[in-house]
Amino acid sequence: MEVKILLIFFISFSSILSTALSRSSRSDITWWCNRTPHPEPCKYFMSHGAHRFAPKHMTEFRKIMVRLAFDRALMSEKNVLEFGQSCENWQQKAARRDCLKLFDNTSLQLNLTLQGLETRRRMSCSDLDAQTLLSTALTNIQTCEAGNLTEVFPGWFSRHDSRILLSSSTKVKAHLVVAKDGSGNFRTVQAALDAAAKRKRTSRFIIYVKRGVYRENIEVANTNYNIMLVGDGMKRTIITSSRSVKTGYTTYSSTHVGIDARGFIARDITFSNTAGPTKGQTMAL
């Protein structure tokens, strides 16, 4: 995909040459593109895009690349929308629905990157921040491709699991509800997981986590099979913590969402480790 190529050579270029070229001043498109992993696509998009001028500095080149990727992401999202009339089965429809959401998220990540690069004095957007946002955007593109090249769900998914994932979260019938305001069965996710671990049957067990930021470390023990967490959306239901190597944990134990049991599924939830790059190695999931 065009967006994927743009992101790959931009991320690689940014990570390898950001320091070496920060003081360089070149006005030749070929010179800049030859220092990326994919020179030919770079030259093509630089010469055919809306921003047809040769950058004089690394910062200009970086902004142009993000703008180009953002434009192509919007165009790809439009193409996916138009593809809806050609969907022949539920698998294609599911893949299309996933890609629309992923492209929407990609546009968000690229837009945040661009805002950070263009208003750097007012906003904190380091090279590492930009690279992280771009890596997230690239992951979205790769996920979309995987959904269209392979089966929508892995072989171990049951039909029941597939139906749950394809339905809206409001239609999912949960066994337990977690809510910070006390309107559910529990106020914390771990409390609900501990209760689920005591059940005798190991069939699919659904825990609905209402919107809110849950600052906790959770673990699904290796005997707590077939747990499914359903949130209210990636921007609404967030489970977060800040464990890291520099706060006394190993890289493995720094994860604040530990999944040891088979059959775990989660949807419409964000798992976020907020330790930051200065705290050393860390993981979220």
mmCIF file of C-alpha atoms in Angstrom:
data_model
loop_
_atom_site.group_PDB
_atom_site.id
_atom_site.type_symbol
_atom_site.label_atom_id
_atom_site.label_comp_id
_atom_site.label_asym_id
_atom_site.label_seq_id
_atom_site.Cartn_x
_atom_site.Cartn_y
_atom_site.Cartn_z
ATOM 1 C CA MET A 1 0.000 0.000 0.000
ATOM 2 C CA GLU A 2 1.147 3.541 -0.743
ATOM 3 C CA VAL A 3 0.573 4.726 2.829
ATOM 4 C CA LYS A 4 2.565 1.796 4.184
ATOM 5 C CA ILE A 5 5.555 2.539 1.944
ATOM 6 C CA LEU A 6 5.536 6.219 2.927
ATOM 7 C CA LEU A 7 5.417 5.342 6.606
ATOM 8 C CA ILE A 8 8.148 2.697 6.364
ATOM 9 C CA PHE A 9 10.723 4.905 4.728
ATOM 10 C CA PHE A 10 9.772 7.907 6.860
ATOM 11 C CA ILE A 11 10.076 6.025 10.154
ATOM 12 C CA SER A 12 13.382 4.440 9.127
ATOM 13 C CA PHE A 13 14.722 7.720 7.802
ATOM 14 C CA SER A 14 13.694 9.600 10.931
ATOM 15 C CA SER A 15 15.209 7.085 13.333
ATOM 16 C CA ILE A 16 18.517 6.672 11.480
ATOM 17 C CA LEU A 17 19.276 10.164 10.198
ATOM 18 C CA SER A 18 17.431 12.597 12.466
ATOM 19 C CA THR A 19 20.602 13.492 14.319
ATOM 20 C CA ALA A 20 23.037 13.291 11.431
ATOM 21 C CA LEU A 21 20.955 15.492 9.139
ATOM 22 C CA SER A 22 19.423 17.881 11.632
ATOM 23 C CA ARG A 23 21.838 20.586 10.515
ATOM 24 C CA SER A 24 21.954 19.684 6.831
ATOM 25 C CA SER A 25 20.591 21.989 4.182
ATOM 26 C CA ARG A 26 19.937 20.353 0.793
ATOM 27 C CA SER A 27 17.453 21.322 -1.900
ATOM 28 C CA ASP A 28 17.618 18.232 -4.134
ATOM 29 C CA ILE A 29 14.703 15.780 -3.829
ATOM 30 C CA THR A 30 16.888 12.951 -5.141
ATOM 31 C CA TRP A 31 19.468 13.593 -2.445
ATOM 32 C CA TRP A 32 16.853 13.297 0.292
ATOM 33 C CA CYS A 33 15.072 10.276 -1.161
ATOM 34 C CA ASN A 34 18.306 8.351 -1.765
ATOM 35 C CA ARG A 35 18.762 8.288 1.995
ATOM 36 C CA THR A 36 15.478 6.474 2.609
ATOM 37 C CA PRO A 37 14.918 2.690 2.448
ATOM 38 C CA HIS A 38 12.679 3.159 -0.638
ATOM 39 C CA PRO A 39 14.137 5.929 -2.851
ATOM 40 C CA GLU A 40 11.970 5.396 -5.934
ATOM 41 C CA PRO A 41 8.544 5.634 -4.221
ATOM 42 C CA CYS A 42 9.889 8.634 -2.301
ATOM 43 C CA LYS A 43 10.868 10.408 -5.533
ATOM 44 C CA TYR A 44 7.528 9.575 -7.123
ATOM 45 C CA PHE A 45 5.374 10.896 -4.279
ATOM 46 C CA MET A 46 7.576 13.929 -3.753
ATOM 47 C CA SER A 47 7.244 14.888 -7.426
ATOM 48 C CA HIS A 48 3.548 14.009 -7.839
ATOM 49 C CA GLY A 49 2.145 15.178 -4.514
ATOM 50 C CA ALA A 50 0.551 18.502 -3.663
ATOM 51 C CA HIS A 51 3.797 19.673 -2.029
ATOM 52 C CA ARG A 52 6.116 19.812 -5.044
ATOM 53 C CA PHE A 53 9.114 21.684 -3.729
ATOM 54 C CA ALA A 54 12.469 20.399 -2.634
ATOM 55 C CA PRO A 55 13.043 20.656 1.112
ATOM 56 C CA LYS A 56 16.004 22.656 2.312
ATOM 57 C CA HIS A 57 16.177 21.120 5.748
ATOM 58 C CA MET A 58 15.460 17.865 7.542
ATOM 59 C CA THR A 59 12.454 19.391 9.330
ATOM 60 C CA GLU A 60 10.868 20.404 5.996
ATOM 61 C CA PHE A 61 11.401 16.946 4.531
ATOM 62 C CA ARG A 62 9.853 15.362 7.614
ATOM 63 C CA LYS A 63 6.731 17.533 7.436
ATOM 64 C CA ILE A 64 6.288 16.889 3.703
ATOM 65 C CA MET A 65 6.464 13.123 4.243
ATOM 66 C CA VAL A 66 3.833 13.203 6.982
ATOM 67 C CA ARG A 67 1.547 15.402 4.854
ATOM 68 C CA LEU A 68 1.939 12.999 1.922
ATOM 69 C CA ALA A 69 1.158 9.985 4.113
ATOM 70 C CA PHE A 70 -1.855 11.803 5.573
ATOM 71 C CA ASP A 71 -3.193 12.628 2.080
ATOM 72 C CA ARG A 72 -2.760 9.025 0.918
ATOM 73 C CA ALA A 73 -4.441 7.706 4.085
ATOM 74 C CA LEU A 74 -7.515 9.847 3.397
ATOM 75 C CA MET A 75 -7.578 8.638 -0.205
ATOM 76 C CA SER A 76 -7.255 4.995 0.876
ATOM 77 C CA GLU A 77 -10.082 5.430 3.382
ATOM 78 C CA LYS A 78 -12.252 6.789 0.552
ATOM 79 C CA ASN A 79 -11.406 3.751 -1.574
ATOM 80 C CA VAL A 80 -12.376 1.395 1.250
ATOM 81 C CA LEU A 81 -15.714 3.206 1.596
ATOM 82 C CA GLU A 82 -16.395 2.758 -2.123
ATOM 83 C CA PHE A 83 -15.448 -0.916 -1.895
ATOM 84 C CA GLY A 84 -18.509 -1.519 0.307
ATOM 85 C CA GLN A 85 -20.757 -2.062 -2.710
ATOM 86 C CA SER A 86 -18.507 -4.904 -3.895
ATOM 87 C CA CYS A 87 -18.460 -6.902 -0.645
ATOM 88 C CA GLU A 88 -19.724 -10.410 -1.379
ATOM 89 C CA ASN A 89 -19.734 -12.081 2.059
ATOM 90 C CA TRP A 90 -19.628 -11.349 5.769
ATOM 91 C CA GLN A 91 -15.840 -11.821 5.893
ATOM 92 C CA GLN A 92 -15.244 -9.072 3.346
ATOM 93 C CA LYS A 93 -17.725 -6.837 5.126
ATOM 94 C CA ALA A 94 -15.959 -7.455 8.447
ATOM 95 C CA ALA A 95 -12.539 -6.746 6.912
ATOM 96 C CA ARG A 96 -13.881 -3.555 5.333
ATOM 97 C CA ARG A 97 -15.336 -2.422 8.668
ATOM 98 C CA ASP A 98 -11.996 -3.066 10.377
ATOM 99 C CA CYS A 99 -10.072 -1.175 7.687
ATOM 100 C CA LEU A 100 -12.351 1.849 7.953
ATOM 101 C CA LYS A 101 -11.722 2.046 11.690
ATOM 102 C CA LEU A 102 -7.989 1.463 11.217
ATOM 103 C CA PHE A 103 -7.684 4.133 8.521
ATOM 104 C CA ASP A 104 -9.587 6.550 10.739
ATOM 105 C CA ASN A 105 -7.115 5.845 13.543
ATOM 106 C CA THR A 106 -4.222 6.172 11.091
ATOM 107 C CA SER A 107 -5.428 9.607 10.010
ATOM 108 C CA LEU A 108 -5.616 10.600 13.673
ATOM 109 C CA GLN A 109 -2.039 9.451 14.371
ATOM 110 C CA LEU A 110 -0.688 11.233 11.301
ATOM 111 C CA ASN A 111 -2.597 14.403 12.135
ATOM 112 C CA LEU A 112 -1.241 14.393 15.694
ATOM 113 C CA THR A 113 2.273 13.907 14.337
ATOM 114 C CA LEU A 114 1.874 16.771 11.898
ATOM 115 C CA GLN A 115 0.477 19.078 14.580
ATOM 116 C CA GLY A 116 3.372 18.236 16.864
ATOM 117 C CA LEU A 117 5.985 18.863 14.161
ATOM 118 C CA GLU A 118 4.449 22.131 13.005
ATOM 119 C CA THR A 119 3.891 23.620 16.472
ATOM 120 C CA ARG A 120 6.938 22.222 18.183
ATOM 121 C CA ARG A 121 7.597 25.197 20.411
ATOM 122 C CA ARG A 122 4.156 25.031 21.955
ATOM 123 C CA MET A 123 3.729 21.271 21.996
ATOM 124 C CA SER A 124 6.112 18.596 23.163
ATOM 125 C CA CYS A 125 6.762 16.395 20.134
ATOM 126 C CA SER A 126 10.233 14.900 20.116
ATOM 127 C CA ASP A 127 11.608 12.716 17.337
ATOM 128 C CA LEU A 128 10.748 9.707 19.516
ATOM 129 C CA ASP A 129 7.150 10.896 19.959
ATOM 130 C CA ALA A 130 6.756 11.352 16.209
ATOM 131 C CA GLN A 131 8.258 7.952 15.489
ATOM 132 C CA THR A 132 5.922 6.287 18.002
ATOM 133 C CA LEU A 133 2.833 7.862 16.420
ATOM 134 C CA LEU A 134 4.001 6.892 12.943
ATOM 135 C CA SER A 135 4.740 3.329 14.045
ATOM 136 C CA THR A 136 1.186 3.098 15.363
ATOM 137 C CA ALA A 137 -0.137 4.320 12.021
ATOM 138 C CA LEU A 138 1.967 1.720 10.190
ATOM 139 C CA THR A 139 0.670 -1.042 12.465
ATOM 140 C CA ASN A 140 -2.900 -0.028 11.550
ATOM 141 C CA ILE A 141 -2.112 -0.363 7.835
ATOM 142 C CA GLN A 142 -0.504 -3.765 8.314
ATOM 143 C CA THR A 143 -3.496 -4.941 10.354
ATOM 144 C CA CYS A 144 -5.848 -3.878 7.574
ATOM 145 C CA GLU A 145 -3.756 -5.772 5.019
ATOM 146 C CA ALA A 146 -3.712 -8.890 7.195
ATOM 147 C CA GLY A 147 -7.492 -8.832 7.499
ATOM 148 C CA ASN A 148 -7.870 -8.793 3.725
ATOM 149 C CA LEU A 149 -5.207 -11.377 2.935
ATOM 150 C CA THR A 150 -6.155 -13.983 5.526
ATOM 151 C CA GLU A 151 -9.227 -15.136 7.382
ATOM 152 C CA VAL A 152 -10.860 -12.457 9.492
ATOM 153 C CA PHE A 153 -10.540 -14.564 12.644
ATOM 154 C CA PRO A 154 -8.013 -17.221 13.724
ATOM 155 C CA GLY A 155 -8.986 -20.880 13.545
ATOM 156 C CA TRP A 156 -9.489 -21.232 17.283
ATOM 157 C CA PHE A 157 -12.345 -18.702 17.238
ATOM 158 C CA SER A 158 -15.789 -20.229 17.619
ATOM 159 C CA ARG A 159 -18.768 -18.928 15.662
ATOM 160 C CA HIS A 160 -20.051 -17.466 18.909
ATOM 161 C CA ASP A 161 -16.800 -15.524 19.415
ATOM 162 C CA SER A 162 -16.955 -14.242 15.841
ATOM 163 C CA ARG A 163 -20.525 -13.029 16.247
ATOM 164 C CA ILE A 164 -19.608 -11.216 19.466
ATOM 165 C CA LEU A 165 -16.721 -9.385 17.816
ATOM 166 C CA LEU A 166 -18.806 -8.424 14.786
ATOM 167 C CA SER A 167 -21.691 -7.087 16.840
ATOM 168 C CA SER A 168 -21.809 -3.667 18.468
ATOM 169 C CA SER A 169 -20.622 -3.529 22.066
ATOM 170 C CA THR A 170 -24.053 -2.389 23.240
ATOM 171 C CA LYS A 171 -25.560 -5.681 22.055
ATOM 172 C CA VAL A 172 -23.054 -7.902 23.858
ATOM 173 C CA LYS A 173 -24.586 -9.651 26.860
ATOM 174 C CA ALA A 174 -22.029 -9.517 29.654
ATOM 175 C CA HIS A 175 -21.724 -11.812 32.650
ATOM 176 C CA LEU A 176 -20.173 -9.069 34.799
ATOM 177 C CA VAL A 177 -20.001 -5.287 34.547
ATOM 178 C CA VAL A 178 -17.168 -3.051 35.745
ATOM 179 C CA ALA A 179 -17.905 0.625 36.401
ATOM 180 C CA LYS A 180 -15.873 3.234 38.267
ATOM 181 C CA ASP A 181 -19.040 4.928 39.506
ATOM 182 C CA GLY A 182 -20.296 1.784 41.205
ATOM 183 C CA SER A 183 -23.140 1.128 38.768
ATOM 184 C CA GLY A 184 -21.749 -2.303 37.868
ATOM 185 C CA ASN A 185 -20.821 -5.457 39.736
ATOM 186 C CA PHE A 186 -17.292 -4.232 40.483
ATOM 187 C CA ARG A 187 -15.321 -0.993 40.444
ATOM 188 C CA THR A 188 -12.050 -2.531 39.204
ATOM 189 C CA VAL A 189 -11.252 -4.845 36.327
ATOM 190 C CA GLN A 190 -9.093 -7.126 38.462
ATOM 191 C CA ALA A 191 -11.940 -7.695 40.916
ATOM 192 C CA ALA A 192 -14.123 -8.883 38.043
ATOM 193 C CA LEU A 193 -11.335 -11.147 36.753
ATOM 194 C CA ASP A 194 -10.877 -12.664 40.220
ATOM 195 C CA ALA A 195 -14.614 -13.375 40.393
ATOM 196 C CA ALA A 196 -14.548 -14.954 36.921
ATOM 197 C CA ALA A 197 -11.678 -17.220 37.979
ATOM 198 C CA LYS A 198 -13.937 -18.850 40.586
ATOM 199 C CA ARG A 199 -16.503 -20.100 38.053
ATOM 200 C CA LYS A 200 -16.724 -23.850 37.423
ATOM 201 C CA ARG A 201 -17.294 -23.695 33.668
ATOM 202 C CA THR A 202 -14.582 -22.477 31.312
ATOM 203 C CA SER A 203 -16.800 -21.371 28.433
ATOM 204 C CA ARG A 204 -16.593 -17.822 27.073
ATOM 205 C CA PHE A 205 -17.008 -15.317 29.910
ATOM 206 C CA ILE A 206 -17.688 -11.689 29.024
ATOM 207 C CA ILE A 207 -16.779 -8.739 31.233
ATOM 208 C CA TYR A 208 -18.112 -5.363 30.137
ATOM 209 C CA VAL A 209 -15.886 -2.474 31.243
ATOM 210 C CA LYS A 210 -17.752 0.824 31.122
ATOM 211 C CA ARG A 211 -16.107 4.020 29.991
ATOM 212 C CA GLY A 212 -13.455 5.480 32.258
ATOM 213 C CA VAL A 213 -9.734 5.439 32.989
ATOM 214 C CA TYR A 214 -8.867 2.445 35.171
ATOM 215 C CA ARG A 215 -5.462 2.951 36.786
ATOM 216 C CA GLU A 216 -4.610 -0.578 37.785
ATOM 217 C CA ASN A 217 -2.480 -3.599 36.960
ATOM 218 C CA ILE A 218 -4.466 -6.630 35.877
ATOM 219 C CA GLU A 219 -3.624 -10.282 35.375
ATOM 220 C CA VAL A 220 -5.567 -13.093 33.745
ATOM 221 C CA ALA A 221 -4.219 -16.203 35.447
ATOM 222 C CA ASN A 222 -3.370 -19.271 33.375
ATOM 223 C CA THR A 223 -6.440 -21.139 34.637
ATOM 224 C CA ASN A 224 -8.867 -18.298 33.898
ATOM 225 C CA TYR A 225 -9.754 -19.468 30.377
ATOM 226 C CA ASN A 226 -11.798 -17.733 27.686
ATOM 227 C CA ILE A 227 -12.100 -14.271 29.192
ATOM 228 C CA MET A 228 -13.386 -11.485 26.982
ATOM 229 C CA LEU A 229 -13.143 -7.809 27.946
ATOM 230 C CA VAL A 230 -15.492 -5.427 26.131
ATOM 231 C CA GLY A 231 -15.139 -1.679 26.499
ATOM 232 C CA ASP A 232 -16.973 1.388 25.250
ATOM 233 C CA GLY A 233 -14.311 2.280 22.684
ATOM 234 C CA MET A 234 -10.552 2.758 22.501
ATOM 235 C CA LYS A 235 -10.862 6.416 23.505
ATOM 236 C CA ARG A 236 -13.417 5.770 26.248
ATOM 237 C CA THR A 237 -12.297 2.674 28.138
ATOM 238 C CA ILE A 238 -8.629 2.821 29.130
ATOM 239 C CA ILE A 239 -6.676 0.535 31.443
ATOM 240 C CA THR A 240 -3.380 2.171 32.340
ATOM 241 C CA SER A 241 -0.382 2.020 34.639
ATOM 242 C CA SER A 242 3.242 3.207 34.656
ATOM 243 C CA ARG A 243 5.412 0.240 35.530
ATOM 244 C CA SER A 244 8.913 0.244 34.055
ATOM 245 C CA VAL A 245 12.424 -1.093 34.530
ATOM 246 C CA LYS A 246 13.504 2.095 36.323
ATOM 247 C CA THR A 247 10.677 1.796 38.836
ATOM 248 C CA GLY A 248 11.846 -1.625 40.024
ATOM 249 C CA TYR A 249 10.396 -4.089 37.513
ATOM 250 C CA THR A 250 11.928 -6.349 34.897
ATOM 251 C CA THR A 251 10.866 -5.810 31.284
ATOM 252 C CA TYR A 252 8.585 -8.845 31.525
ATOM 253 C CA SER A 253 6.975 -7.818 34.823
ATOM 254 C CA SER A 254 6.599 -4.187 33.741
ATOM 255 C CA THR A 255 3.502 -5.075 31.741
ATOM 256 C CA HIS A 256 0.400 -3.907 33.570
ATOM 257 C CA VAL A 257 -1.906 -6.209 31.591
ATOM 258 C CA GLY A 258 -0.637 -9.765 31.909
ATOM 259 C CA ILE A 259 -2.454 -12.486 29.963
ATOM 260 C CA ASP A 260 -1.424 -16.045 30.854
ATOM 261 C CA ALA A 261 -4.667 -17.868 30.036
ATOM 262 C CA ARG A 262 -5.685 -19.233 26.652
ATOM 263 C CA GLY A 263 -8.675 -17.911 24.756
ATOM 264 C CA PHE A 264 -8.378 -14.280 25.890
ATOM 265 C CA ILE A 265 -10.080 -11.649 23.731
ATOM 266 C CA ALA A 266 -10.455 -7.889 24.183
ATOM 267 C CA ARG A 267 -12.208 -5.267 22.077
ATOM 268 C CA ASP A 268 -12.904 -1.528 22.262
ATOM 269 C CA ILE A 269 -10.322 -1.051 25.043
ATOM 270 C CA THR A 270 -6.976 0.747 25.218
ATOM 271 C CA PHE A 271 -4.133 -0.779 27.228
ATOM 272 C CA SER A 272 -1.646 1.997 27.953
ATOM 273 C CA ASN A 273 1.642 2.094 29.813
ATOM 274 C CA THR A 274 2.365 5.738 30.632
ATOM 275 C CA ALA A 275 5.877 5.293 32.052
ATOM 276 C CA GLY A 276 7.398 7.184 29.117
ATOM 277 C CA PRO A 277 10.719 6.757 27.262
ATOM 278 C CA THR A 278 12.849 8.079 30.125
ATOM 279 C CA LYS A 279 11.826 5.214 32.439
ATOM 280 C CA GLY A 280 13.618 2.495 30.507
ATOM 281 C CA GLN A 281 12.091 -0.605 28.973
ATOM 282 C CA THR A 282 8.430 -1.225 29.621
ATOM 283 C CA MET A 283 5.381 -2.989 28.182
ATOM 284 C CA ALA A 284 1.624 -2.444 28.280
ATOM 285 C CA LEU A 285 0.286 -5.886 27.290
#
